[in-house]
PDB file of C-alpha atoms in Angstrom:
ATOM      1  CA  MET I   1     -45.272-117.564  34.571  1.00 47.00           C
ATOM      2  CA  ILE I   2     -46.562-120.266  32.542  1.00 52.00           C
ATOM      3  CA  ILE I   3     -44.479-122.952  31.511  1.00 51.00           C
ATOM      4  CA  ASP I   4     -45.163-125.099  28.918  1.00 53.00           C
ATOM      5  CA  LEU I   5     -43.496-127.899  28.829  1.00 48.00           C
ATOM      6  CA  PRO I   6     -44.786-130.212  25.584  1.00 45.00           C
ATOM      7  CA  GLY I   7     -44.852-134.185  25.911  1.00 48.00           C
ATOM      8  CA  PHE I   8     -45.666-133.580  30.306  1.00 48.00           C
ATOM      9  CA  ASP I   9     -49.153-134.299  31.191  1.00 48.00           C
ATOM     10  CA  PHE I  10     -49.179-132.254  34.805  1.00 47.00           C
ATOM     11  CA  GLU I  11     -52.864-133.120  34.835  1.00 45.00           C
ATOM     12  CA  LYS I  12     -52.332-136.522  36.046  1.00 43.00           C
ATOM     13  CA  THR I  13     -54.090-137.141  39.398  1.00 40.00           C
ATOM     14  CA  HIS I  14     -51.816-140.101  40.301  1.00 40.00           C
ATOM     15  CA  GLN I  15     -48.848-139.615  43.043  1.00 46.00           C
ATOM     16  CA  ASN I  16     -46.039-139.612  39.935  1.00 47.00           C
ATOM     17  CA  ALA I  17     -47.702-137.539  37.649  1.00 45.00           C
ATOM     18  CA  VAL I  18     -44.702-137.228  36.309  1.00 52.00           C
ATOM     19  CA  THR I  19     -41.205-138.962  35.392  1.00 69.00           C
ATOM     20  CA  ILE I  20     -38.763-136.829  37.411  1.00 82.00           C
ATOM     21  CA  GLU I  21     -35.805-137.754  35.219  1.00 83.00           C
ATOM     22  CA  PRO I  22     -37.380-136.235  31.795  1.00 85.00           C
ATOM     23  CA  LEU I  23     -38.753-133.631  33.996  1.00 86.00           C
ATOM     24  CA  PHE I  24     -35.134-132.655  34.935  1.00 89.00           C
ATOM     25  CA  ASP I  25     -33.595-133.460  31.614  1.00 88.00           C
ATOM     26  CA  LYS I  26     -36.082-131.094  30.318  1.00 87.00           C
ATOM     27  CA  VAL I  27     -35.257-127.984  33.033  1.00 89.00           C
ATOM     28  CA  ARG I  28     -31.525-128.692  33.046  1.00 90.00           C
ATOM     29  CA  GLN I  29     -31.863-127.722  29.093  1.00 88.00           C
ATOM     30  CA  PHE I  30     -33.641-124.874  29.256  1.00 86.00           C
ATOM     31  CA  LEU I  31     -31.114-123.165  32.112  1.00 89.00           C
ATOM     32  CA  ASP I  32     -28.534-124.074  30.010  1.00 90.00           C
ATOM     33  CA  THR I  33     -30.267-122.312  26.706  1.00 87.00           C
ATOM     34  CA  LYS I  34     -30.196-119.292  29.171  1.00 87.00           C
ATOM     35  CA  GLY I  35     -26.799-119.718  30.087  1.00 89.00           C
ATOM     36  CA  VAL I  36     -27.331-120.383  34.154  1.00 90.00           C
ATOM     37  CA  ASN I  37     -23.998-122.231  35.310  1.00 89.00           C
ATOM     38  CA  ARG I  38     -24.550-126.035  36.664  1.00 88.00           C
ATOM     39  CA  ASN I  39     -23.174-125.151  39.705  1.00 87.00           C
ATOM     40  CA  GLU I  40     -26.120-122.402  40.970  1.00 89.00           C
ATOM     41  CA  TYR I  41     -28.844-125.219  41.418  1.00 91.00           C
ATOM     42  CA  ALA I  42     -29.559-128.944  42.507  1.00 90.00           C
ATOM     43  CA  LEU I  43     -31.915-131.049  40.656  1.00 91.00           C
ATOM     44  CA  GLY I  44     -33.736-133.730  42.763  1.00 86.00           C
ATOM     45  CA  SER I  45     -31.593-133.847  45.757  1.00 80.00           C
ATOM     46  CA  GLN I  46     -29.918-131.434  48.113  1.00 73.00           C
ATOM     47  CA  LEU I  47     -27.060-133.942  48.463  1.00 69.00           C
ATOM     48  CA  ALA I  48     -25.613-132.753  45.233  1.00 64.00           C
ATOM     49  CA  ALA I  49     -26.266-129.487  46.399  1.00 64.00           C
ATOM     50  CA  GLY I  50     -23.307-127.019  46.795  1.00 65.00           C
ATOM     51  CA  PHE I  51     -22.875-124.172  48.968  1.00 64.00           C
ATOM     52  CA  GLY I  52     -25.855-121.629  48.820  1.00 70.00           C
ATOM     53  CA  GLU I  53     -27.381-123.410  45.685  1.00 87.00           C
ATOM     54  CA  LEU I  54     -30.964-123.634  44.537  1.00 91.00           C
ATOM     55  CA  VAL I  55     -32.413-127.467  44.824  1.00 92.00           C
ATOM     56  CA  ILE I  56     -35.752-128.576  43.761  1.00 93.00           C
ATOM     57  CA  GLN I  57     -36.710-131.967  44.554  1.00 90.00           C
ATOM     58  CA  LYS I  58     -39.951-134.224  45.407  1.00 90.00           C
ATOM     59  CA  ALA I  59     -40.470-135.182  48.983  1.00 86.00           C
ATOM     60  CA  ASN I  60     -43.127-137.187  49.156  1.00 86.00           C
ATOM     61  CA  ASP I  61     -46.386-135.663  48.165  1.00 87.00           C
ATOM     62  CA  TYR I  62     -44.745-132.562  47.613  1.00 91.00           C
ATOM     63  CA  TRP I  63     -42.226-130.627  46.055  1.00 93.00           C
ATOM     64  CA  LEU I  64     -39.893-128.372  47.772  1.00 92.00           C
ATOM     65  CA  VAL I  65     -37.620-125.271  46.202  1.00 93.00           C
ATOM     66  CA  CYS I  66     -34.856-124.265  48.597  1.00 91.00           C
ATOM     67  CA  THR I  67     -31.581-122.524  48.928  1.00 89.00           C
ATOM     68  CA  THR I  68     -29.080-124.451  50.644  1.00 84.00           C
ATOM     69  CA  GLU I  69     -26.481-123.937  52.452  1.00 79.00           C
ATOM     70  CA  ARG I  70     -24.503-126.764  54.653  1.00 74.00           C
ATOM     71  CA  GLY I  71     -26.972-128.629  55.071  1.00 72.00           C
ATOM     72  CA  THR I  72     -29.377-126.027  56.448  1.00 77.00           C
ATOM     73  CA  ASN I  73     -32.323-124.975  53.737  1.00 79.00           C
ATOM     74  CA  PHE I  74     -33.852-121.645  53.154  1.00 83.00           C
ATOM     75  CA  ASP I  75     -36.381-119.484  51.782  1.00 87.00           C
ATOM     76  CA  VAL I  76     -37.993-123.004  51.411  1.00 90.00           C
ATOM     77  CA  ALA I  77     -40.951-122.873  49.337  1.00 92.00           C
ATOM     78  CA  ILE I  78     -43.682-125.820  49.120  1.00 93.00           C
ATOM     79  CA  PHE I  79     -45.935-127.173  46.249  1.00 93.00           C
ATOM     80  CA  SER I  80     -48.442-129.389  46.051  1.00 91.00           C
ATOM     81  CA  ASN I  81     -47.094-130.315  42.458  1.00 87.00           C
ATOM     82  CA  GLU I  82     -44.441-130.287  39.798  1.00 87.00           C
ATOM     83  CA  PHE I  83     -46.256-127.669  37.219  1.00 85.00           C
ATOM     84  CA  HIS I  84     -45.888-124.655  39.853  1.00 88.00           C
ATOM     85  CA  ALA I  85     -42.350-125.757  41.779  1.00 91.00           C
ATOM     86  CA  VAL I  86     -40.749-125.815  37.919  1.00 90.00           C
ATOM     87  CA  ASN I  87     -42.328-122.778  37.488  1.00 87.00           C
ATOM     88  CA  TYR I  88     -40.756-121.114  40.449  1.00 90.00           C
ATOM     89  CA  PHE I  89     -37.660-122.927  40.683  1.00 92.00           C
ATOM     90  CA  ILE I  90     -36.831-121.114  37.208  1.00 90.00           C
ATOM     91  CA  PHE I  91     -38.470-117.851  37.871  1.00 89.00           C
ATOM     92  CA  ARG I  92     -35.903-118.052  40.877  1.00 90.00           C
ATOM     93  CA  LEU I  93     -32.584-118.339  38.890  1.00 91.00           C
ATOM     94  CA  THR I  94     -33.468-116.885  35.576  1.00 87.00           C
ATOM     95  CA  GLY I  95     -36.181-113.927  36.663  1.00 82.00           C
ATOM     96  CA  GLU I  96     -37.962-115.117  32.975  1.00 68.00           C
ATOM     97  CA  LYS I  97     -41.448-113.508  33.225  1.00 59.00           C
ATOM     98  CA  GLU I  98     -43.092-114.867  29.907  1.00 52.00           C
ATOM     99  CA  THR I  99     -43.951-117.865  28.811  1.00 57.00           C
ATOM    100  CA  ILE I 100     -41.424-120.554  28.358  1.00 58.00           C
ATOM    101  CA  ASP I 101     -41.505-122.272  25.286  1.00 59.00           C
ATOM    102  CA  TRP I 102     -40.296-125.425  25.547  1.00 56.00           C
ATOM    103  CA  SER I 103     -40.535-126.852  22.189  1.00 60.00           C
ATOM    104  CA  THR I 104     -37.854-124.618  21.004  1.00 53.00           C
ATOM    105  CA  ILE I 105     -35.143-127.436  23.053  1.00 46.00           C
TER     106      ILE I 105
END
């Protein structure tokens, strides 16, 4: 699955390639259109996550996608960039296997 995020340049080489909040806003909008309940995931921090939620967050130079329960992380996937992390995060929540057209949001 490849996600095209108009307005985001995933090819930048500096550490903060994408401003995180606008990226998470786009992800949240997309998940809303797919009917994914906001109680099923947390964006940016596992501190905001509830019981058994999927979390995506930036940690130093890496991106983590994991399920969290009572402060313990399970099924941790580590990515070197936000592009692959967001793709995997959305796949885990929706099972979406086709290109996601972000311009429709």
